[in-house]
Amino acid sequence: MDNTTEENNMNKTSEPEMKSEEKKSSSNTKRIAKNTLMLYFRQILIMLVSLYTVRVVLNVLGAEDYGIYNVVAGVVTMFGFLSNSMATASQRYFSFDLGKGDTEHLKTTFSVTFQIYLLLIVIVLVVAETLGLWFVNHKLVIPAERLISANIVYQAALFSFSMTLITTPYMASIIAHEKMTVYAYVSIVEVVLKLLIVFLLKILAFDKLGLYGILLAFVSFVVTGIYRFYCLKHFSECRIKFITEKKLFKEITAYSGWNLFGASVGVVKNQITNIFLNLYFGPVVNAARSIASQVNAAVTSFSNNFSTAVRPQIIKSYAADKKDEMLSIMFTASRFTFFLMFLLACPICFNLEPLLGLWLKTVPDYTVLFTRLILIDVMIESISYPLGTGIQATGKIKWYQIIVGSIYLLNLPISLIFLKFGYPPEIVFYISICITFIALVSRLFFMKYIIQFKFLSNIFLSNLFRILLVTVVVVTLLFFFSKFQFHFIIKLVISYCIEAIVLLFIGLRKNEFVMLRNKIIYICKK
């Protein structure tokens, strides 16, 4: 009798708690969906403008000057590993404090983080104006008559990078607060300003290469001002106080220090590969790689938008000690991140030649092959984005960064060996694809030990199975469909339709399909 009464009481008390948890989960899902849609709206506009601006800039500058701009600005971009490592640390600590509800500690965290960024700017300026400047003027393959313009581009890129460092803690705060609408609107302002640059390049009679670098530096200055103004007005923690919190400073720098190695690897790998191609094949091949990277950036940003929207939820779930919820969000996010990337990239790979021909008046040699290989590489890499966030949330990143980062760095010596033996430039992309796959597997092993997840868990296997099944079915169908002789626009539209149907009926779970169907019905009736 007593046991029955106790059981009933437990059921009565637990039912409201279960409903509360369901409401909270639903609220989190809606917030992620809303933020993702805002970021998608932003990205569609950015992609359209970027594709147009690349075409115009390539034709205004010419293939050689365009290649010079990308390889010179790339030397500055190599310092991006500093910004990337701190950006990850900032978002982790801001989201962690918000997840624990500690607003006072958040204020201290922001101020300490901002001081670290100022220190990084000083370090970058010292290294860039000495070793970096020497490398640009004495090691890169640049025609003598374009050396002055190349130096103007270098200084402008350095200023833009300094502005990016100042902006990063403010952007991290906006993302941690999940205010993606602001992030979207400011990005739209930025892309509109870059569109104006294109028209100015056509009108103004100055040296186009140097002018392009200076105008981009001005845009970065304006964007920094907008982000800072918004954050000071809406987030109390963004009012900077120069404080000496040694323990927190040491904790963040230690976290960033290990994260620094991991963040630097991607930047160093890409930029040094670009330099290898410059040294062995000249700036025209750099132009082809740059165009391929632009296509990659446009497509990748769509999957990155979802990762950006879901990242705070993963970290906040870990901070609130909800491990199962975090794993569920993380693996589901990996599946959706891959699907979003795959949805866009796969039909493009099958219709790349006519698309590039339509986009660019002149397609540099190797552009088609480079683009296809980069897209394959990043489709594999996209699965790792949420997994990396889950590991970052724990703060246990020392050996993770050392081992995974070292795997990625193998790209450089292996690529150099093959290039020295006379292999064609595309070999560096084949090497990168193989190493990206190895890095993905290594992340899963780290998660097994850091987050204590099981490889044979239902949530992991079900997501992995759907990724593999969708990939095999879609690639097979598009391969056979590509044999038919249709106009490429028709083929592209039908390819997306085929892929969408496969994703809906195979890629989604039943509850996800029902939720999506109900949402569409609701929107249509509204």
Coordinates of C-alpha atoms in Angstrom, one line a residue:
M1 CA 0.0 0.0 0.0
D2 CA 2.8 2.4 1.0
N3 CA 4.8 1.5 -2.1
T4 CA 1.9 2.1 -4.4
T5 CA 1.2 5.5 -2.8
E6 CA 4.9 6.4 -3.1
E7 CA 5.0 5.4 -6.7
N8 CA 1.9 7.5 -7.5
N9 CA 3.4 10.5 -5.8
M10 CA 6.6 10.0 -7.8
N11 CA 4.6 9.9 -11.0
K12 CA 2.7 13.0 -10.1
T13 CA 5.9 14.9 -9.3
S14 CA 7.9 13.6 -12.2
E15 CA 5.2 14.3 -14.8
P16 CA 5.4 18.1 -14.6
E17 CA 9.2 17.8 -14.7
M18 CA 9.1 15.7 -17.8
K19 CA 6.7 18.2 -19.5
S20 CA 9.1 21.0 -18.5
E21 CA 12.0 19.1 -20.0
E22 CA 10.1 18.5 -23.2
K23 CA 9.1 22.2 -23.4
K24 CA 12.8 23.2 -22.9
S25 CA 14.0 20.7 -25.5
S26 CA 11.3 22.0 -27.9
S27 CA 12.4 25.6 -27.2
N28 CA 16.0 24.8 -27.8
T29 CA 15.1 23.1 -31.1
K30 CA 13.1 26.1 -32.2
R31 CA 15.9 28.5 -31.2
I32 CA 18.4 26.5 -33.3
A33 CA 16.0 26.4 -36.2
K34 CA 15.3 30.1 -36.1
N35 CA 19.0 31.0 -35.8
T36 CA 19.9 28.6 -38.6
L37 CA 17.2 30.2 -40.9
M38 CA 18.6 33.7 -40.1
L39 CA 22.1 32.6 -40.9
Y40 CA 20.9 30.9 -44.1
F41 CA 19.2 34.1 -45.2
R42 CA 22.4 35.9 -44.5
Q43 CA 24.5 33.3 -46.4
I44 CA 22.3 33.2 -49.5
L45 CA 22.8 36.9 -50.0
I46 CA 26.5 36.7 -49.2
M47 CA 27.0 33.8 -51.6
L48 CA 25.2 35.6 -54.5
V49 CA 27.2 38.8 -54.0
S50 CA 30.5 36.9 -53.5
L51 CA 30.1 34.9 -56.7
Y52 CA 29.4 38.1 -58.6
T53 CA 32.3 40.0 -57.0
V54 CA 34.8 37.2 -57.6
R55 CA 33.9 37.2 -61.3
V56 CA 34.3 41.0 -61.6
V57 CA 37.4 41.2 -59.5
L58 CA 39.1 38.4 -61.5
N59 CA 38.3 40.2 -64.8
V60 CA 39.3 43.6 -63.5
L61 CA 42.6 42.5 -61.9
G62 CA 43.4 39.7 -64.3
A63 CA 44.5 36.1 -63.3
E64 CA 48.0 37.2 -62.4
D65 CA 47.1 40.1 -60.1
Y66 CA 44.3 38.1 -58.6
G67 CA 46.7 35.3 -57.8
I68 CA 49.2 37.8 -56.3
Y69 CA 46.5 39.3 -54.1
N70 CA 45.5 35.9 -52.7
V71 CA 49.0 34.6 -52.1
V72 CA 50.2 37.9 -50.5
A73 CA 47.0 38.4 -48.3
G74 CA 47.4 34.7 -47.5
V75 CA 50.7 35.4 -45.7
V76 CA 48.7 37.6 -43.3
T77 CA 45.9 35.1 -43.1
M78 CA 48.5 32.6 -41.8
F79 CA 48.3 34.5 -38.6
G80 CA 44.6 33.6 -38.5
F81 CA 45.4 30.7 -36.3
L82 CA 45.8 33.2 -33.4
S83 CA 42.3 34.6 -34.0
N84 CA 40.8 31.2 -34.6
S85 CA 42.1 29.7 -31.4
M86 CA 41.0 32.6 -29.3
A87 CA 37.6 32.7 -31.1
T88 CA 36.9 29.1 -30.1
A89 CA 38.1 29.8 -26.5
S90 CA 36.0 32.9 -26.2
Q91 CA 32.8 31.2 -27.4
R92 CA 33.5 28.2 -25.1
Y93 CA 34.0 30.3 -22.0
F94 CA 31.2 32.8 -22.8
S95 CA 28.7 30.0 -23.5
F96 CA 29.9 28.0 -20.4
D97 CA 29.3 31.0 -18.1
L98 CA 25.8 31.6 -19.7
G99 CA 25.0 27.9 -19.3
K100 CA 25.9 28.1 -15.6
G101 CA 24.0 31.5 -15.3
D102 CA 27.1 33.3 -13.8
T103 CA 26.8 36.8 -15.3
E104 CA 29.4 38.4 -13.0
H105 CA 32.0 35.9 -14.0
L106 CA 31.1 36.4 -17.6
K107 CA 32.0 40.2 -17.3
T108 CA 35.4 39.3 -15.9
T109 CA 35.8 36.6 -18.7
F110 CA 35.1 39.1 -21.5
S111 CA 37.5 41.8 -20.1
V112 CA 40.3 39.2 -19.7
T113 CA 39.7 37.8 -23.2
F114 CA 39.8 41.3 -24.7
Q115 CA 43.1 42.0 -23.1
I116 CA 44.5 38.8 -24.6
Y117 CA 43.3 39.9 -28.0
L118 CA 45.2 43.2 -27.7
L119 CA 48.3 41.3 -26.8
L120 CA 47.9 39.1 -29.8
I121 CA 47.6 42.2 -32.1
V122 CA 51.0 43.4 -30.8
I123 CA 52.6 40.0 -31.4
V124 CA 51.1 39.8 -35.0
L125 CA 52.3 43.3 -35.9
V126 CA 55.9 42.6 -34.7
V127 CA 56.1 39.2 -36.6
A128 CA 54.3 40.4 -39.7
E129 CA 56.4 43.6 -40.2
T130 CA 59.6 41.7 -39.9
L131 CA 59.6 38.1 -41.0
G132 CA 56.4 38.3 -43.0
L133 CA 57.5 41.4 -44.9
W134 CA 60.8 39.8 -45.7
F135 CA 59.1 36.7 -47.0
V136 CA 56.7 38.7 -49.3
N137 CA 59.5 40.7 -50.8
H138 CA 62.2 38.1 -51.2
K139 CA 60.6 34.6 -51.4
L140 CA 57.3 34.8 -53.1
V141 CA 57.2 34.7 -56.9
I142 CA 55.9 38.2 -57.8
P143 CA 56.8 40.1 -61.0
A144 CA 59.1 43.1 -60.1
E145 CA 56.7 45.7 -61.5
R146 CA 53.9 44.5 -59.2
L147 CA 56.0 44.5 -56.0
I148 CA 54.9 47.9 -54.8
S149 CA 51.2 47.0 -55.2
A150 CA 51.9 43.7 -53.5
N151 CA 53.3 45.6 -50.5
I152 CA 50.2 47.9 -50.4
V153 CA 48.0 44.8 -50.4
Y154 CA 50.1 43.3 -47.6
Q155 CA 49.8 46.3 -45.3
A156 CA 46.1 46.6 -46.0
A157 CA 45.5 42.9 -45.2
L158 CA 47.5 43.4 -42.0
F159 CA 45.2 46.2 -40.9
S160 CA 42.1 44.2 -41.8
F161 CA 43.4 41.3 -39.8
S162 CA 44.0 43.5 -36.7
M163 CA 40.4 44.7 -37.0
T164 CA 39.3 41.1 -37.2
L165 CA 41.1 40.3 -33.9
I166 CA 39.4 43.3 -32.2
T167 CA 36.0 42.2 -33.6
T168 CA 36.2 38.5 -32.6
P169 CA 35.3 38.8 -28.8
Y170 CA 32.3 40.9 -29.7
M171 CA 31.2 38.3 -32.3
A172 CA 31.8 35.5 -29.8
S173 CA 29.5 37.3 -27.3
I174 CA 26.7 37.6 -29.9
I175 CA 27.0 33.9 -30.8
A176 CA 27.1 32.8 -27.1
H177 CA 23.9 34.9 -26.5
E178 CA 22.4 33.2 -29.7
K179 CA 21.6 36.6 -31.3
M180 CA 22.1 35.3 -34.8
T181 CA 19.8 38.0 -36.3
V182 CA 22.4 40.6 -35.4
Y183 CA 25.2 38.5 -36.8
A184 CA 23.2 38.1 -40.0
Y185 CA 22.4 41.8 -40.4
V186 CA 26.0 43.0 -39.8
S187 CA 27.2 40.4 -42.3
I188 CA 24.7 41.7 -44.9
V189 CA 26.1 45.2 -44.4
E190 CA 29.6 43.9 -44.9
V191 CA 28.7 42.1 -48.1
V192 CA 26.9 45.2 -49.5
L193 CA 30.0 47.3 -48.8
K194 CA 32.1 44.7 -50.6
L195 CA 29.7 44.9 -53.5
L196 CA 30.3 48.7 -53.7
I197 CA 34.0 48.0 -53.9
V198 CA 33.5 46.1 -57.1
F199 CA 31.8 49.1 -58.7
L200 CA 34.5 51.4 -57.4
L201 CA 37.2 49.2 -59.0
K202 CA 35.6 49.6 -62.3
I203 CA 35.3 53.4 -62.0
L204 CA 38.5 54.6 -60.3
A205 CA 41.6 54.9 -62.4
F206 CA 44.2 54.0 -59.7
D207 CA 46.2 50.8 -59.5
K208 CA 43.5 48.2 -59.1
L209 CA 45.5 45.7 -57.0
G210 CA 46.5 48.2 -54.3
L211 CA 43.1 49.9 -54.3
Y212 CA 41.3 46.6 -53.8
G213 CA 43.3 45.9 -50.6
I214 CA 42.8 49.4 -49.2
L215 CA 39.0 49.4 -49.8
L216 CA 38.7 45.9 -48.1
A217 CA 40.6 47.3 -45.1
F218 CA 38.1 50.2 -44.8
V219 CA 35.2 47.7 -44.8
S220 CA 36.8 45.7 -42.0
F221 CA 37.1 49.0 -40.0
V222 CA 33.4 49.8 -40.5
V223 CA 32.3 46.3 -39.5
T224 CA 34.4 46.4 -36.3
G225 CA 32.7 49.6 -35.3
I226 CA 29.2 48.2 -35.8
Y227 CA 29.8 45.1 -33.8
R228 CA 31.4 47.0 -30.9
F229 CA 28.5 49.6 -30.8
Y230 CA 25.9 46.9 -30.6
C231 CA 27.6 44.8 -27.9
L232 CA 28.3 47.8 -25.7
K233 CA 24.6 48.8 -26.0
H234 CA 23.0 45.4 -25.3
F235 CA 25.5 43.2 -23.3
S236 CA 26.7 44.5 -20.0
E237 CA 29.8 42.2 -20.0
C238 CA 31.2 43.9 -23.1
R239 CA 32.0 47.1 -21.1
I240 CA 35.8 46.5 -20.8
K241 CA 37.6 46.9 -17.5
F242 CA 41.3 46.4 -17.4
I243 CA 41.6 44.0 -14.6
T244 CA 44.4 41.6 -13.4
E245 CA 42.6 38.2 -13.0
K246 CA 45.7 36.1 -13.1
K247 CA 44.0 32.7 -12.5
L248 CA 41.5 33.3 -15.3
F249 CA 44.1 34.8 -17.6
K250 CA 46.2 31.7 -17.1
E251 CA 43.3 29.3 -17.6
I252 CA 42.1 31.0 -20.8
T253 CA 45.6 31.3 -22.3
A254 CA 46.4 27.6 -21.4
Y255 CA 43.2 26.5 -23.1
S256 CA 43.9 28.8 -26.0
G257 CA 47.5 27.7 -26.1
W258 CA 46.6 24.1 -26.8
N259 CA 43.8 25.2 -29.0
L260 CA 46.3 27.5 -30.8
F261 CA 48.1 24.5 -32.2
G262 CA 44.9 22.9 -33.5
A263 CA 43.6 26.2 -35.0
S264 CA 46.9 27.0 -36.6
V265 CA 47.1 23.8 -38.4
G266 CA 44.2 24.4 -40.8
V267 CA 45.4 27.9 -41.6
V268 CA 49.1 26.9 -42.0
K269 CA 48.1 23.9 -44.0
N270 CA 46.1 25.9 -46.5
Q271 CA 48.4 28.8 -46.8
I272 CA 51.7 26.9 -47.0
T273 CA 50.0 24.6 -49.6
N274 CA 49.2 27.8 -51.5
I275 CA 52.9 28.8 -51.2
F276 CA 54.0 25.4 -52.4
L277 CA 51.8 25.7 -55.5
N278 CA 53.2 29.3 -56.1
L279 CA 56.8 28.1 -55.9
Y280 CA 56.3 25.1 -58.2
F281 CA 53.7 26.3 -60.6
G282 CA 53.4 30.2 -60.4
P283 CA 50.6 32.6 -59.6
V284 CA 48.1 31.3 -62.3
V285 CA 47.7 28.1 -60.4
N286 CA 47.2 30.2 -57.2
A287 CA 44.3 31.9 -59.0
A288 CA 42.8 28.5 -59.8
R289 CA 43.1 27.4 -56.2
S290 CA 41.7 30.7 -55.0
I291 CA 38.6 30.3 -57.2
A292 CA 38.1 26.8 -56.0
S293 CA 38.4 28.0 -52.4
Q294 CA 35.8 30.7 -53.1
V295 CA 33.3 28.1 -54.3
N296 CA 34.2 25.9 -51.3
A297 CA 33.7 28.9 -48.9
A298 CA 30.3 29.7 -50.4
V299 CA 29.1 26.1 -50.1
T300 CA 30.8 25.4 -46.7
S301 CA 29.3 28.4 -45.1
F302 CA 25.8 26.9 -45.3
S303 CA 26.8 23.9 -43.2
N304 CA 28.9 26.1 -40.9
N305 CA 25.8 28.2 -40.3
F306 CA 24.1 25.2 -38.7
S307 CA 27.2 24.4 -36.7
T308 CA 27.3 28.0 -35.5
A309 CA 23.7 27.9 -34.4
V310 CA 24.0 24.6 -32.6
R311 CA 27.4 25.2 -30.9
P312 CA 26.2 27.2 -27.9
Q313 CA 23.6 24.5 -27.2
I314 CA 26.3 21.8 -27.1
I315 CA 28.5 23.8 -24.7
K316 CA 25.6 24.8 -22.5
S317 CA 24.3 21.2 -22.2
Y318 CA 27.8 20.1 -21.0
A319 CA 28.0 23.1 -18.6
A320 CA 24.6 22.0 -17.1
D321 CA 26.0 18.4 -16.7
K322 CA 23.5 17.0 -19.3
K323 CA 25.8 14.5 -21.1
D324 CA 23.2 12.5 -22.9
E325 CA 21.5 15.6 -24.2
M326 CA 24.9 16.9 -25.4
L327 CA 25.7 13.7 -27.2
S328 CA 22.3 13.6 -28.8
I329 CA 22.6 17.2 -30.1
M330 CA 26.2 16.6 -31.2
F331 CA 25.7 13.5 -33.3
T332 CA 22.4 14.8 -34.8
A333 CA 24.2 18.0 -35.6
S334 CA 27.0 16.1 -37.3
R335 CA 24.4 14.3 -39.5
F336 CA 22.6 17.5 -40.4
T337 CA 25.9 19.4 -41.0
F338 CA 27.0 16.8 -43.5
F339 CA 23.6 16.7 -45.2
L340 CA 23.5 20.5 -45.6
M341 CA 27.0 20.4 -47.1
F342 CA 26.2 17.3 -49.2
L343 CA 22.9 18.7 -50.5
L344 CA 24.7 21.7 -52.0
A345 CA 28.1 20.3 -53.0
C346 CA 27.2 17.0 -54.6
P347 CA 25.1 18.3 -57.6
I348 CA 27.7 21.0 -58.1
C349 CA 30.4 18.4 -58.4
F350 CA 28.4 16.6 -61.2
N351 CA 27.8 19.9 -63.1
L352 CA 30.9 21.9 -62.4
E353 CA 32.3 22.6 -65.9
P354 CA 29.2 24.4 -67.2
L355 CA 28.6 26.2 -63.9
L356 CA 32.1 27.7 -63.8
G357 CA 31.9 28.6 -67.5
L358 CA 28.6 30.5 -66.8
W359 CA 30.1 32.2 -63.7
L360 CA 33.5 33.2 -65.1
K361 CA 34.3 34.6 -68.5
T362 CA 37.6 32.8 -68.4
V363 CA 38.2 29.7 -66.3
P364 CA 41.9 29.3 -65.3
D365 CA 43.5 25.9 -65.8
Y366 CA 43.0 23.3 -63.0
T367 CA 40.0 25.3 -61.6
V368 CA 37.4 22.5 -62.3
L369 CA 39.6 19.7 -60.8
F370 CA 40.7 21.8 -57.8
T371 CA 37.1 22.8 -57.0
R372 CA 35.8 19.2 -57.2
L373 CA 38.5 17.8 -54.9
I374 CA 38.2 20.6 -52.4
L375 CA 34.4 20.0 -52.1
I376 CA 34.9 16.3 -51.5
D377 CA 37.5 17.1 -48.8
V378 CA 35.2 19.5 -47.0
M379 CA 32.2 17.2 -47.2
I380 CA 34.2 14.7 -45.2
E381 CA 35.4 17.4 -42.8
S382 CA 31.9 18.7 -42.2
I383 CA 31.0 15.7 -40.1
S384 CA 33.7 16.7 -37.6
Y385 CA 32.5 20.2 -36.8
P386 CA 30.0 19.4 -34.0
L387 CA 32.3 16.6 -32.8
G388 CA 35.0 19.2 -32.3
T389 CA 32.7 21.5 -30.4
G390 CA 31.7 18.6 -28.0
I391 CA 35.4 18.0 -27.2
Q392 CA 36.1 21.7 -26.9
A393 CA 33.2 22.0 -24.4
T394 CA 35.0 19.6 -21.9
G395 CA 38.1 21.8 -21.9
K396 CA 40.2 18.6 -22.1
I397 CA 41.9 19.4 -25.4
K398 CA 45.7 19.0 -24.8
W399 CA 46.3 15.6 -26.4
Y400 CA 43.3 16.1 -28.8
Q401 CA 44.9 19.2 -30.3
I402 CA 48.4 17.7 -30.4
I403 CA 47.4 14.4 -32.1
V404 CA 44.7 15.6 -34.5
G405 CA 46.7 18.7 -35.4
S406 CA 49.8 16.6 -36.1
I407 CA 47.7 14.4 -38.4
Y408 CA 46.7 17.5 -40.4
L409 CA 50.2 18.8 -40.5
L410 CA 51.3 15.6 -42.4
N411 CA 49.8 17.3 -45.4
L412 CA 52.8 19.5 -45.8
P413 CA 55.8 17.1 -45.8
I414 CA 53.9 14.5 -47.8
S415 CA 52.7 17.2 -50.4
L416 CA 56.3 18.6 -50.7
I417 CA 57.7 15.1 -51.3
F418 CA 55.3 14.4 -54.1
L419 CA 55.8 17.9 -55.7
K420 CA 59.6 17.4 -55.6
F421 CA 59.1 14.1 -57.5
G422 CA 57.3 16.0 -60.3
Y423 CA 53.7 15.2 -59.5
P424 CA 51.0 17.6 -60.9
P425 CA 49.4 20.2 -58.6
E426 CA 46.2 18.3 -57.9
I427 CA 48.2 15.7 -55.8
V428 CA 48.1 18.0 -52.8
F429 CA 44.3 17.8 -52.8
Y430 CA 44.2 14.0 -53.0
I431 CA 46.6 13.9 -50.0
S432 CA 44.4 16.3 -48.1
I433 CA 41.3 14.1 -48.6
C434 CA 43.0 11.0 -47.2
I435 CA 44.3 12.9 -44.2
T436 CA 40.9 14.5 -43.5
F437 CA 39.4 11.1 -43.3
I438 CA 42.1 9.8 -40.9
A439 CA 41.5 12.9 -38.7
L440 CA 37.8 12.3 -38.6
V441 CA 38.4 8.7 -37.3
S442 CA 40.9 10.0 -34.7
R443 CA 38.3 12.5 -33.4
L444 CA 35.9 9.7 -32.7
F445 CA 38.5 7.8 -30.7
F446 CA 39.2 10.9 -28.6
M447 CA 35.5 11.3 -27.9
K448 CA 35.4 7.7 -26.7
Y449 CA 37.9 8.6 -23.9
I450 CA 37.1 12.2 -23.2
I451 CA 33.3 12.2 -23.3
Q452 CA 32.9 8.4 -22.6
F453 CA 30.6 7.6 -25.5
K454 CA 30.3 4.1 -26.9
F455 CA 30.9 3.4 -30.6
L456 CA 28.1 0.9 -30.6
S457 CA 25.6 3.3 -29.0
N458 CA 22.3 3.6 -30.9
I459 CA 22.5 7.3 -31.4
F460 CA 26.0 7.1 -33.0
L461 CA 25.3 4.1 -35.3
S462 CA 21.9 5.4 -36.5
N463 CA 23.4 8.7 -37.5
L464 CA 26.4 7.1 -39.2
F465 CA 24.2 4.6 -41.0
R466 CA 22.0 7.4 -42.5
I467 CA 25.0 9.4 -43.6
L468 CA 26.5 6.4 -45.5
L469 CA 23.2 5.3 -47.0
V470 CA 22.3 8.7 -48.2
T471 CA 25.8 9.2 -49.7
V472 CA 25.7 5.9 -51.6
V473 CA 22.1 6.3 -52.9
V474 CA 22.6 9.9 -54.1
V475 CA 26.0 9.5 -55.7
T476 CA 24.7 6.4 -57.6
L477 CA 21.5 8.1 -58.8
L478 CA 23.3 11.3 -59.9
F479 CA 26.1 9.3 -61.6
F480 CA 23.5 7.5 -63.8
F481 CA 21.5 10.7 -64.3
S482 CA 24.6 12.6 -65.5
K483 CA 24.8 10.4 -68.6
F484 CA 21.6 11.9 -70.0
Q485 CA 21.9 14.8 -72.4
F486 CA 20.0 17.7 -70.9
H487 CA 20.8 21.4 -70.5
F488 CA 23.0 21.6 -67.3
I489 CA 20.5 23.9 -65.6
I490 CA 17.8 21.3 -66.0
K491 CA 20.2 18.6 -64.8
L492 CA 21.1 20.7 -61.8
V493 CA 17.5 21.3 -60.8
I494 CA 16.6 17.6 -61.2
S495 CA 19.7 16.6 -59.2
Y496 CA 18.7 18.8 -56.3
C497 CA 15.2 17.3 -56.4
I498 CA 16.6 13.8 -56.4
E499 CA 18.8 14.6 -53.5
A500 CA 16.1 16.3 -51.5
I501 CA 13.8 13.3 -51.9
V502 CA 16.5 10.9 -50.7
L503 CA 17.3 13.1 -47.7
L504 CA 13.7 13.4 -46.7
F505 CA 12.8 9.7 -46.9
I506 CA 16.2 8.2 -45.9
G507 CA 18.2 10.9 -44.2
L508 CA 15.5 12.0 -41.7
R509 CA 14.2 10.0 -38.8
K510 CA 10.4 9.5 -38.6
N511 CA 9.9 12.1 -35.9
E512 CA 12.1 14.6 -37.8
F513 CA 10.1 14.0 -41.0
V514 CA 6.8 14.5 -39.2
M515 CA 8.0 17.7 -37.5
L516 CA 9.1 19.1 -40.9
R517 CA 5.9 18.1 -42.6
N518 CA 3.8 19.7 -39.9
K519 CA 5.9 22.9 -40.0
I520 CA 5.4 23.1 -43.8
I521 CA 1.6 22.5 -43.4
Y522 CA 1.5 25.2 -40.7
I523 CA 3.3 27.7 -42.9
C524 CA 1.1 27.0 -45.9
K525 CA -2.1 27.4 -43.9
K526 CA -0.9 30.6 -42.3

